[in-house]
JSON list of C-alpha atoms in Angstrom, two decimals:
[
{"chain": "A", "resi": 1, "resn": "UNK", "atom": "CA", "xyz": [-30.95, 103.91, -12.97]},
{"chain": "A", "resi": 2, "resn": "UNK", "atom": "CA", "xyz": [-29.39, 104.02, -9.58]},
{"chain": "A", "resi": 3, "resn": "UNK", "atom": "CA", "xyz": [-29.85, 100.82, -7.48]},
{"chain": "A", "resi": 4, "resn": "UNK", "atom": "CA", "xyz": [-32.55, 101.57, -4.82]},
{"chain": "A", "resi": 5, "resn": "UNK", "atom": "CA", "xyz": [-31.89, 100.82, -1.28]},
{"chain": "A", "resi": 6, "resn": "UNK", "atom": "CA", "xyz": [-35.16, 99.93, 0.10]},
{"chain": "A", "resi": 7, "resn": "UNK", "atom": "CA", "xyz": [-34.87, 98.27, 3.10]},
{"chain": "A", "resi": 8, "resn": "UNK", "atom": "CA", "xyz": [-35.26, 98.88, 7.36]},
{"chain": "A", "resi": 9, "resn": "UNK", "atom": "CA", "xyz": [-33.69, 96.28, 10.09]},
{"chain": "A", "resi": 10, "resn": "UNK", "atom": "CA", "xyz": [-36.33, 95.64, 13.07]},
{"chain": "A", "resi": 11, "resn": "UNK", "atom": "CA", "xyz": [-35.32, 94.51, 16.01]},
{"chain": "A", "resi": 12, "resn": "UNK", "atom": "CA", "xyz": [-37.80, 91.45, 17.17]},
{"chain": "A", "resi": 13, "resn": "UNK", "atom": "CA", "xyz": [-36.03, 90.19, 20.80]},
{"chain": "A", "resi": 14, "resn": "UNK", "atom": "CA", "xyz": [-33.34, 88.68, 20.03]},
{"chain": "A", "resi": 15, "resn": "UNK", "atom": "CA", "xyz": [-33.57, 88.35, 16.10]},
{"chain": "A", "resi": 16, "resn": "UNK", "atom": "CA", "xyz": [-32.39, 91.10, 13.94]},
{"chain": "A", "resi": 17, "resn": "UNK", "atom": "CA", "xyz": [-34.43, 91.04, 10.77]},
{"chain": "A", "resi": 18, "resn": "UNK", "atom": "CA", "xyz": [-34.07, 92.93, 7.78]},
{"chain": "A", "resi": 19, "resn": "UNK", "atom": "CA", "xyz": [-37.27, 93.77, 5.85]},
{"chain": "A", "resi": 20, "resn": "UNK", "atom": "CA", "xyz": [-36.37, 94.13, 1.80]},
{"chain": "A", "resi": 21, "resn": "UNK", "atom": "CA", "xyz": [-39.28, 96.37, 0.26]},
{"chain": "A", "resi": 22, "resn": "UNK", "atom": "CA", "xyz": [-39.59, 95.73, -3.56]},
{"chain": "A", "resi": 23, "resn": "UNK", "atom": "CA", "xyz": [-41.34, 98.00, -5.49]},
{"chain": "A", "resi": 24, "resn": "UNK", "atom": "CA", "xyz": [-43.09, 96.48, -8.50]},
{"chain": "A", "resi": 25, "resn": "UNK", "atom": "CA", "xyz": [-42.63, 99.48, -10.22]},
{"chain": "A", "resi": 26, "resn": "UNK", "atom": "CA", "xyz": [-39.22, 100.25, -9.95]},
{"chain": "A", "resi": 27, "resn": "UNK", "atom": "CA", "xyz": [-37.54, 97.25, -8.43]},
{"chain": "A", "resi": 28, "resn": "UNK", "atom": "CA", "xyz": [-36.61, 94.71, -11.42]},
{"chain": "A", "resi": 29, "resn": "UNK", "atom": "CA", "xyz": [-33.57, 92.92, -12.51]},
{"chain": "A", "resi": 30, "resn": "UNK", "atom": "CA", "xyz": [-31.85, 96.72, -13.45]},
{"chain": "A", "resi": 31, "resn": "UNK", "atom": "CA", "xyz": [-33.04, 98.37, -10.61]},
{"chain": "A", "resi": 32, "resn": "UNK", "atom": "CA", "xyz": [-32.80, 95.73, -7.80]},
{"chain": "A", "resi": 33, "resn": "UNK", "atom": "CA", "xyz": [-32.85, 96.44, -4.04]},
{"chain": "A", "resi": 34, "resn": "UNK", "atom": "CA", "xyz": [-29.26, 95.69, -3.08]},
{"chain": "A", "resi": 35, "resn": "UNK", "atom": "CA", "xyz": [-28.33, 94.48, 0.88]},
{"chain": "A", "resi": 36, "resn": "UNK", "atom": "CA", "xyz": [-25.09, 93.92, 1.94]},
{"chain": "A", "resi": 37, "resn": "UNK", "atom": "CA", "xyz": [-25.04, 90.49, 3.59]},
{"chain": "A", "resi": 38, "resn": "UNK", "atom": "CA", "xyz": [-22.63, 88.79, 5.53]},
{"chain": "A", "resi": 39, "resn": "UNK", "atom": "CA", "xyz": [-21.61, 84.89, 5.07]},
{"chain": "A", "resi": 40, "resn": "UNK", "atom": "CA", "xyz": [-24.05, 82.52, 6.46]},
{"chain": "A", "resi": 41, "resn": "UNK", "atom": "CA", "xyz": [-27.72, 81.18, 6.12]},
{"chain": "A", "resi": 42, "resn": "UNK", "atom": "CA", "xyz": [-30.05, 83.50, 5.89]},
{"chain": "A", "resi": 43, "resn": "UNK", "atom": "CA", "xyz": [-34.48, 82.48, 5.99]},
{"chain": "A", "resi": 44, "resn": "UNK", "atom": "CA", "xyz": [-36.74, 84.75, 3.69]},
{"chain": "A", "resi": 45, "resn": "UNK", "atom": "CA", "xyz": [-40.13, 85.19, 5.09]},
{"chain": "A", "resi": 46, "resn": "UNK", "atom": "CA", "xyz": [-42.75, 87.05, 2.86]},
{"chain": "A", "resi": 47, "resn": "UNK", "atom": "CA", "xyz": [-44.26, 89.44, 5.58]},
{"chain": "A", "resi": 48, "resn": "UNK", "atom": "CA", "xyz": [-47.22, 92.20, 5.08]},
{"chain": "A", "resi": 49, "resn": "UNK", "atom": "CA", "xyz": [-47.74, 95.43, 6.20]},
{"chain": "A", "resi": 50, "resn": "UNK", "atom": "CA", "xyz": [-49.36, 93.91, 9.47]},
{"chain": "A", "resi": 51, "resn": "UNK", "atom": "CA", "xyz": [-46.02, 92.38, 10.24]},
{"chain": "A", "resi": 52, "resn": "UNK", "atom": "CA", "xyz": [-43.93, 95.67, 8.83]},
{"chain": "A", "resi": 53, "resn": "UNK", "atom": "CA", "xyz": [-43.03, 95.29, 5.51]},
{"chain": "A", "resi": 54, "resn": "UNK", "atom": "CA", "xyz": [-44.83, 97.99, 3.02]},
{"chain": "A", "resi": 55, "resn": "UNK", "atom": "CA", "xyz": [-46.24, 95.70, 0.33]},
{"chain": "A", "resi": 56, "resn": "UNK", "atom": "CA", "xyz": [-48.64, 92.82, 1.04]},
{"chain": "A", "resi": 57, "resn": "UNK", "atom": "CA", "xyz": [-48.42, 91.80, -2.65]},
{"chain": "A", "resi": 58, "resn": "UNK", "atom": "CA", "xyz": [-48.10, 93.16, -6.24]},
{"chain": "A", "resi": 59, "resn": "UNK", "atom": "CA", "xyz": [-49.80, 93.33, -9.83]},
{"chain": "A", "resi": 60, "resn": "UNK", "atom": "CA", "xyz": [-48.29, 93.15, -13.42]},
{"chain": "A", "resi": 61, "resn": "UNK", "atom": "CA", "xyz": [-51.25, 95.13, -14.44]},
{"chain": "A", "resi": 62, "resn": "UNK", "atom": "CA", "xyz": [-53.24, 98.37, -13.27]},
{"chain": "A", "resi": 63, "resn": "UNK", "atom": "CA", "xyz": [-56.07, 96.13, -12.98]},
{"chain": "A", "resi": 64, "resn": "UNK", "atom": "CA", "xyz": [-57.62, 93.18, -12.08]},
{"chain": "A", "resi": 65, "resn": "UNK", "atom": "CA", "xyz": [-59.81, 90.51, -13.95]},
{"chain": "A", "resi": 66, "resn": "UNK", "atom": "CA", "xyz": [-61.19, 87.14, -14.80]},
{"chain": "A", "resi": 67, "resn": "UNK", "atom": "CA", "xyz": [-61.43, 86.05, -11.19]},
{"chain": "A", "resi": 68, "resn": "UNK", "atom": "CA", "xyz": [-63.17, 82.76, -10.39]},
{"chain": "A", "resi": 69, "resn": "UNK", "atom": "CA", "xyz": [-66.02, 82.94, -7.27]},
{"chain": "A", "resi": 70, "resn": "UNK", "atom": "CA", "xyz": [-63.19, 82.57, -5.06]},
{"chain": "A", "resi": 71, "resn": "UNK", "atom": "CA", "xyz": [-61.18, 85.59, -6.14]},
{"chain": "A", "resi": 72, "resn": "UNK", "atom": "CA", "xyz": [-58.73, 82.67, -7.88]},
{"chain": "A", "resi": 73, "resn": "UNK", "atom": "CA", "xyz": [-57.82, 82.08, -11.16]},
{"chain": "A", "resi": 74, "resn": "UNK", "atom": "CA", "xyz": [-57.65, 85.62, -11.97]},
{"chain": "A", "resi": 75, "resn": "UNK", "atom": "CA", "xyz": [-56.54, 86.33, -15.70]},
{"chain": "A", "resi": 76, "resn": "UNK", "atom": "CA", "xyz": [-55.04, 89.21, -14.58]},
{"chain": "A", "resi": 77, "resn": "UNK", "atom": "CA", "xyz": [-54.72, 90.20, -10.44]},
{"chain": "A", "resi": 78, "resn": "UNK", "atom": "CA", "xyz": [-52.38, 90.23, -7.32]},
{"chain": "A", "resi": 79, "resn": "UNK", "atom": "CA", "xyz": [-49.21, 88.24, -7.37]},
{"chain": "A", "resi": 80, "resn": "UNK", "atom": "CA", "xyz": [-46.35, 87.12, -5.17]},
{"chain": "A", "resi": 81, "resn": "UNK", "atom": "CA", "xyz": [-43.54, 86.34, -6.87]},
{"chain": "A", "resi": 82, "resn": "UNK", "atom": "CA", "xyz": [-39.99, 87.65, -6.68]},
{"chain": "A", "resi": 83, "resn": "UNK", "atom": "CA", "xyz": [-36.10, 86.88, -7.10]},
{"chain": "A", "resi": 84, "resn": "UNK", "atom": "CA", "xyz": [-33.03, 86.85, -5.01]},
{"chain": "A", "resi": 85, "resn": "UNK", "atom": "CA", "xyz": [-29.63, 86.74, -6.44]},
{"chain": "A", "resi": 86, "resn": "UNK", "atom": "CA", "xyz": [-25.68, 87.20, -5.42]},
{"chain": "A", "resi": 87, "resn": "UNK", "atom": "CA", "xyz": [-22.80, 86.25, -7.20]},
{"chain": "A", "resi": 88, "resn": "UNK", "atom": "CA", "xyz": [-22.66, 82.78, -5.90]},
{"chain": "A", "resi": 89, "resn": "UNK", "atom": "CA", "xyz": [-26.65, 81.79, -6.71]},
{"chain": "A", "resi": 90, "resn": "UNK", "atom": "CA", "xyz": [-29.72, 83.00, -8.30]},
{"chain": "A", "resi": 91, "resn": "UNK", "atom": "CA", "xyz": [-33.01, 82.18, -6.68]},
{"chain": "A", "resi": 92, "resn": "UNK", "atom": "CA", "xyz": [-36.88, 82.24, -8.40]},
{"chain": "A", "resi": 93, "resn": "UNK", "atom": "CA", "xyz": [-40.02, 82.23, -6.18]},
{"chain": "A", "resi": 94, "resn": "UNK", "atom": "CA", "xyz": [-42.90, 82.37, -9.00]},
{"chain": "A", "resi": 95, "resn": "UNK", "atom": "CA", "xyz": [-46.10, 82.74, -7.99]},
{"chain": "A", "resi": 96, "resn": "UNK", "atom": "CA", "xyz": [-48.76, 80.78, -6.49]},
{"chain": "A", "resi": 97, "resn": "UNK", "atom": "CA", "xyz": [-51.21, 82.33, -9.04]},
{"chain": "A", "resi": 98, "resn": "UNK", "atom": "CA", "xyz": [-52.95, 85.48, -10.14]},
{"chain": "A", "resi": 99, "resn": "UNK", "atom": "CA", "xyz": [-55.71, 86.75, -7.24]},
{"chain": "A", "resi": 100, "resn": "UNK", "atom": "CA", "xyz": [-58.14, 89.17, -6.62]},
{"chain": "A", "resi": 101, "resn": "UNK", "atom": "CA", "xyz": [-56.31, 91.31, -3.72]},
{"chain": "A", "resi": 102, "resn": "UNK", "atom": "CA", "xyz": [-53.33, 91.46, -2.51]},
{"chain": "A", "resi": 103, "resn": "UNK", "atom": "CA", "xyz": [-54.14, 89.74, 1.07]},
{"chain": "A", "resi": 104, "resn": "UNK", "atom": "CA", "xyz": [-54.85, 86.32, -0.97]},
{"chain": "A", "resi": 105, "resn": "UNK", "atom": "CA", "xyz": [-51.19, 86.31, -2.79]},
{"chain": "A", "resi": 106, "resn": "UNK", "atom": "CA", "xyz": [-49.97, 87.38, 0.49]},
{"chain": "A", "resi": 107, "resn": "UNK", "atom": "CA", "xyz": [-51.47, 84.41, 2.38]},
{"chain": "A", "resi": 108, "resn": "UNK", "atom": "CA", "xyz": [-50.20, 81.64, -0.23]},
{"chain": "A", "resi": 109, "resn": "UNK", "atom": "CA", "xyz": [-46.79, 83.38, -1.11]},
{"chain": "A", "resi": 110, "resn": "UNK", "atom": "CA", "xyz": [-43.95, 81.20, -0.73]},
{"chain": "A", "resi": 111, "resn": "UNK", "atom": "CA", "xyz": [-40.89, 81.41, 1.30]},
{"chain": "A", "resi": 112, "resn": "UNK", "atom": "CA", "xyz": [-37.02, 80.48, 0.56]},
{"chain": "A", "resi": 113, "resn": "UNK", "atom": "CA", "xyz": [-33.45, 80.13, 1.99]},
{"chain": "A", "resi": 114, "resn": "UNK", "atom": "CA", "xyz": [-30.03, 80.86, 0.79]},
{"chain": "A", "resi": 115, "resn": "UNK", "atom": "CA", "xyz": [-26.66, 80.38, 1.83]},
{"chain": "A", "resi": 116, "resn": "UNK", "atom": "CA", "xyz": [-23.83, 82.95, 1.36]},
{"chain": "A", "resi": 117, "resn": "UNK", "atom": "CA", "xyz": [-19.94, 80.95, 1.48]},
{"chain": "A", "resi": 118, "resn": "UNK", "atom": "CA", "xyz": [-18.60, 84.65, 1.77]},
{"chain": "A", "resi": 119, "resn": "UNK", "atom": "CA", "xyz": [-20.01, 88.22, 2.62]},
{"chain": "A", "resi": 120, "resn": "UNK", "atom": "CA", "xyz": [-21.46, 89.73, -0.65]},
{"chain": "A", "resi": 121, "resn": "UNK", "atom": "CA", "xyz": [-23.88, 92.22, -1.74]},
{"chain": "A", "resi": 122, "resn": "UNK", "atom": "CA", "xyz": [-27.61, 90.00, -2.37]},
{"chain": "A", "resi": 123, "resn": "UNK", "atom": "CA", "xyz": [-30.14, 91.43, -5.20]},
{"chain": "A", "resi": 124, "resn": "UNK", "atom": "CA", "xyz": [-33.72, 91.76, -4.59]},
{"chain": "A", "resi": 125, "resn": "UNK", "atom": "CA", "xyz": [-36.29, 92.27, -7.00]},
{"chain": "A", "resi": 126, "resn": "UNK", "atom": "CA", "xyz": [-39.18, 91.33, -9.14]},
{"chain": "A", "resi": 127, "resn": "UNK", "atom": "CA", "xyz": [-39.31, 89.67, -12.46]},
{"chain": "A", "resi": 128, "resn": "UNK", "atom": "CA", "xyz": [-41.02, 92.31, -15.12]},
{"chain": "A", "resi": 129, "resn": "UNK", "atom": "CA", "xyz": [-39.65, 94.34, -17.38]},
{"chain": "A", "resi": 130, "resn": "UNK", "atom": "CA", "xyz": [-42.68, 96.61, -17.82]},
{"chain": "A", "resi": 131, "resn": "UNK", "atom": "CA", "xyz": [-43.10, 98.95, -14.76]},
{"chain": "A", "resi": 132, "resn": "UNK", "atom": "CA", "xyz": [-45.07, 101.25, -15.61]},
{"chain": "A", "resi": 133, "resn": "UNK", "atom": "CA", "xyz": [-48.56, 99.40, -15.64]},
{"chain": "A", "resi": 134, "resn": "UNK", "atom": "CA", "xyz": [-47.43, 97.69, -12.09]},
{"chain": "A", "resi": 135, "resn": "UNK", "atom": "CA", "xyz": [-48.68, 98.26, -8.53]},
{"chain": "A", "resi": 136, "resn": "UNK", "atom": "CA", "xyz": [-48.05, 97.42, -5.47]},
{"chain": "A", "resi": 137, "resn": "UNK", "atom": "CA", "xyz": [-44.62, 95.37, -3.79]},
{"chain": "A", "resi": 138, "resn": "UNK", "atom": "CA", "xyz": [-43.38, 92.40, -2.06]},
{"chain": "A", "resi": 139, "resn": "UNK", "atom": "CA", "xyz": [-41.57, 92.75, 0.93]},
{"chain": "A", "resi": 140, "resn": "UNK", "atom": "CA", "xyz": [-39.51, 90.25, 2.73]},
{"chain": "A", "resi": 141, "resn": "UNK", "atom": "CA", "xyz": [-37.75, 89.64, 5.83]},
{"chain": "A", "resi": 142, "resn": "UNK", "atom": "CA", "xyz": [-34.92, 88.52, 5.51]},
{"chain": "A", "resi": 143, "resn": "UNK", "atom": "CA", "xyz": [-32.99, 86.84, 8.90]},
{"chain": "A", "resi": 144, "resn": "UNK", "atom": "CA", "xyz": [-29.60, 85.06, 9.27]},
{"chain": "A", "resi": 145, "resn": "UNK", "atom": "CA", "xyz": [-30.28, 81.80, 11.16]},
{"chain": "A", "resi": 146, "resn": "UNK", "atom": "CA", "xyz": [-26.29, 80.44, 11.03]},
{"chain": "A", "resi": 147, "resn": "UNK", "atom": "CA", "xyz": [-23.70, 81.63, 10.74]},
{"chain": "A", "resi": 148, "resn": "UNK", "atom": "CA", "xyz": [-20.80, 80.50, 7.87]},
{"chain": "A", "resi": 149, "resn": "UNK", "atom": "CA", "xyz": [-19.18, 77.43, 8.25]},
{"chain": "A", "resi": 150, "resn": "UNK", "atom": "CA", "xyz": [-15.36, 77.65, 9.47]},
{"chain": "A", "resi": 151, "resn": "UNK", "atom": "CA", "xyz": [-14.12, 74.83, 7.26]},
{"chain": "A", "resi": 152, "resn": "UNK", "atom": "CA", "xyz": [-14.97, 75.66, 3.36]},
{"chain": "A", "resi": 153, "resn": "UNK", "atom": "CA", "xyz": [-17.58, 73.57, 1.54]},
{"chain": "A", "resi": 154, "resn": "UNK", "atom": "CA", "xyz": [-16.77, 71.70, -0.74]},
{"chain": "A", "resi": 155, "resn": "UNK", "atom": "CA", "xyz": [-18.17, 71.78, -4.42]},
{"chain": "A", "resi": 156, "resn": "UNK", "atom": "CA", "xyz": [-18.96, 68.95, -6.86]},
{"chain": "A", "resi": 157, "resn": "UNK", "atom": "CA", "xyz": [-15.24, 70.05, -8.45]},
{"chain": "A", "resi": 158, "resn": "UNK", "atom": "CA", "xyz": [-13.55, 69.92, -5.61]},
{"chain": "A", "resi": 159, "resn": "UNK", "atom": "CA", "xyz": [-14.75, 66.37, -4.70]},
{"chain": "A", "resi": 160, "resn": "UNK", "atom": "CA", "xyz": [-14.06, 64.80, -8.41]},
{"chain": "A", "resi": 161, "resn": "UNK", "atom": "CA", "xyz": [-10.72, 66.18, -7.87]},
{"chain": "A", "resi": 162, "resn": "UNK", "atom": "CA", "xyz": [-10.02, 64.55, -4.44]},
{"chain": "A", "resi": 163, "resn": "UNK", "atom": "CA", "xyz": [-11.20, 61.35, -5.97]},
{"chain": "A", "resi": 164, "resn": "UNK", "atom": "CA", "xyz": [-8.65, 61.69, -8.87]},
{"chain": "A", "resi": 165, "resn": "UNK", "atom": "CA", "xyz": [-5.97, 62.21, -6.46]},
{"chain": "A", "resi": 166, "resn": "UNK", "atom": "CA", "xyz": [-6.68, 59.44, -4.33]},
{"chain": "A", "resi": 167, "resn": "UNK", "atom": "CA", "xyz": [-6.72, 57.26, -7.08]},
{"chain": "A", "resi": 168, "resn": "UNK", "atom": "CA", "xyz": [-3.63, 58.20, -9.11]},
{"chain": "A", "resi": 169, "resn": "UNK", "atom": "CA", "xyz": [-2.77, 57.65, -5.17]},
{"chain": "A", "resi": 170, "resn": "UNK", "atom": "CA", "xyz": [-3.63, 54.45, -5.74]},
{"chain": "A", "resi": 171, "resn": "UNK", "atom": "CA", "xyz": [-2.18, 52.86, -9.08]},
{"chain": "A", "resi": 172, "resn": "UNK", "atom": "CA", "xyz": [1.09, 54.29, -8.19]},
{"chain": "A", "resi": 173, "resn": "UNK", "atom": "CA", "xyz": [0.84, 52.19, -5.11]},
{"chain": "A", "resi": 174, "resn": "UNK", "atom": "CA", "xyz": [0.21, 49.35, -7.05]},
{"chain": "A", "resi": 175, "resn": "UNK", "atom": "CA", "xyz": [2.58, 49.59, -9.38]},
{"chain": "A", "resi": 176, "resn": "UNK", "atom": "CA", "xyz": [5.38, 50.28, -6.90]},
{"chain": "A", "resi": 177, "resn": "UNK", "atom": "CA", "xyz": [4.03, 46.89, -5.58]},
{"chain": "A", "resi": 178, "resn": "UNK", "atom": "CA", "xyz": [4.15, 45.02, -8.64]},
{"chain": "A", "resi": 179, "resn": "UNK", "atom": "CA", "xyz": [7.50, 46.52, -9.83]},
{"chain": "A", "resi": 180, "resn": "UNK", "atom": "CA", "xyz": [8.99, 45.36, -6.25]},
{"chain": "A", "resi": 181, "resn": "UNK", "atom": "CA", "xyz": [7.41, 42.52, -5.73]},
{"chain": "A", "resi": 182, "resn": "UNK", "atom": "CA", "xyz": [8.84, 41.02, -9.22]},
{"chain": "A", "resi": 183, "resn": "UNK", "atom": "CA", "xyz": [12.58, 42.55, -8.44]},
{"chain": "A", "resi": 184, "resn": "UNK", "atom": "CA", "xyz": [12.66, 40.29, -5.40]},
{"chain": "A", "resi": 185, "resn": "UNK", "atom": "CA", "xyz": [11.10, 37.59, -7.03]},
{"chain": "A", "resi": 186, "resn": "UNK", "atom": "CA", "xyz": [13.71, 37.11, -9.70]}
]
């Protein structure tokens, strides 16, 4: 399947946000929505179709049961779960639960960050590999709040290195010292 590009920037004053639109029954892991992003930290707010998006939640199944009084607890119902992913990270938001509509996943969904070292294409989609039976979407706006660092960042590798250095650094230092210090001595 071809990689669906699902996905409208809005304008809100001064903040450009992109809204990603996931279908639940297209949008998985093989079929992600793909954005182009460039390097820096982007926020992901999951928004509704009050605040633009075109999902307000989705469903693994074509139906819902086993709610408590509450519309909670739901054996099967509404969800809001989804998954980001680039070639530098791979993010899971699972769900707050199963409900009984779509408003009630929508109000308790959860929100995320990421941060891109260099411009890359970012993969946006929902974790089920049986589509058919699905309904409903996520959708999420997505808006860079900073942009990349000048100076790169450095990794756990790079630091272990540095400290290697500096210390090979050191015990040639000392040695020098020792092997000097006893020429002039004798």
């Amino acid at each position: 399947m071809l990689n669906q590009v699902t996905s409208q920037s809005l304008s809100l004053g001064a903040d450009s946000v992109t809204v990603i639109n996931i279908d639940a029954t297209t949008n998985n892991k093989e079929n992600s929505v793909v954005q182009f992003l460039t390097a820096g930290t982007y926020e992901v707010r999951v928004v509704g179709t009050s605040e633009g998006g075109r999902y307000d939640a989705w469903s693994l199944w074509n139906f819902t049961t086993g709610c408590d009084e509450k519309g909670e607890n739901c054996i099967t119902g509404w969800v809001n779960e989804y998954n980001i992913m680039s070639s530098e990270f791979t993010i899971n938001i699972p769900s707050s639960g199963k409900y009984s509509t779509a408003e009630q996943a929508l109000a308790l969904a959860q929100n995320t960050s990421f941060t891109l070292t260099s411009d890359a294409n970012v993969n946006f989609f929902i974790g089920d590999d049986i589509l058919p039976d699905n309904r409903g979407g996520v959708s999420l706006a997505v808006k860079k709040v900073r942009e990349a660092s000048a100076y790169p960042q450095l990794k756990t590798g790079s630091l272990v290195l540095i400290l290697i250095v500096l210390l090979t650094v050191g015990v040639i230092w000392l040695l020098i010292n020792l092997i000097t210090s006893n020429a002039t001595s004798s």
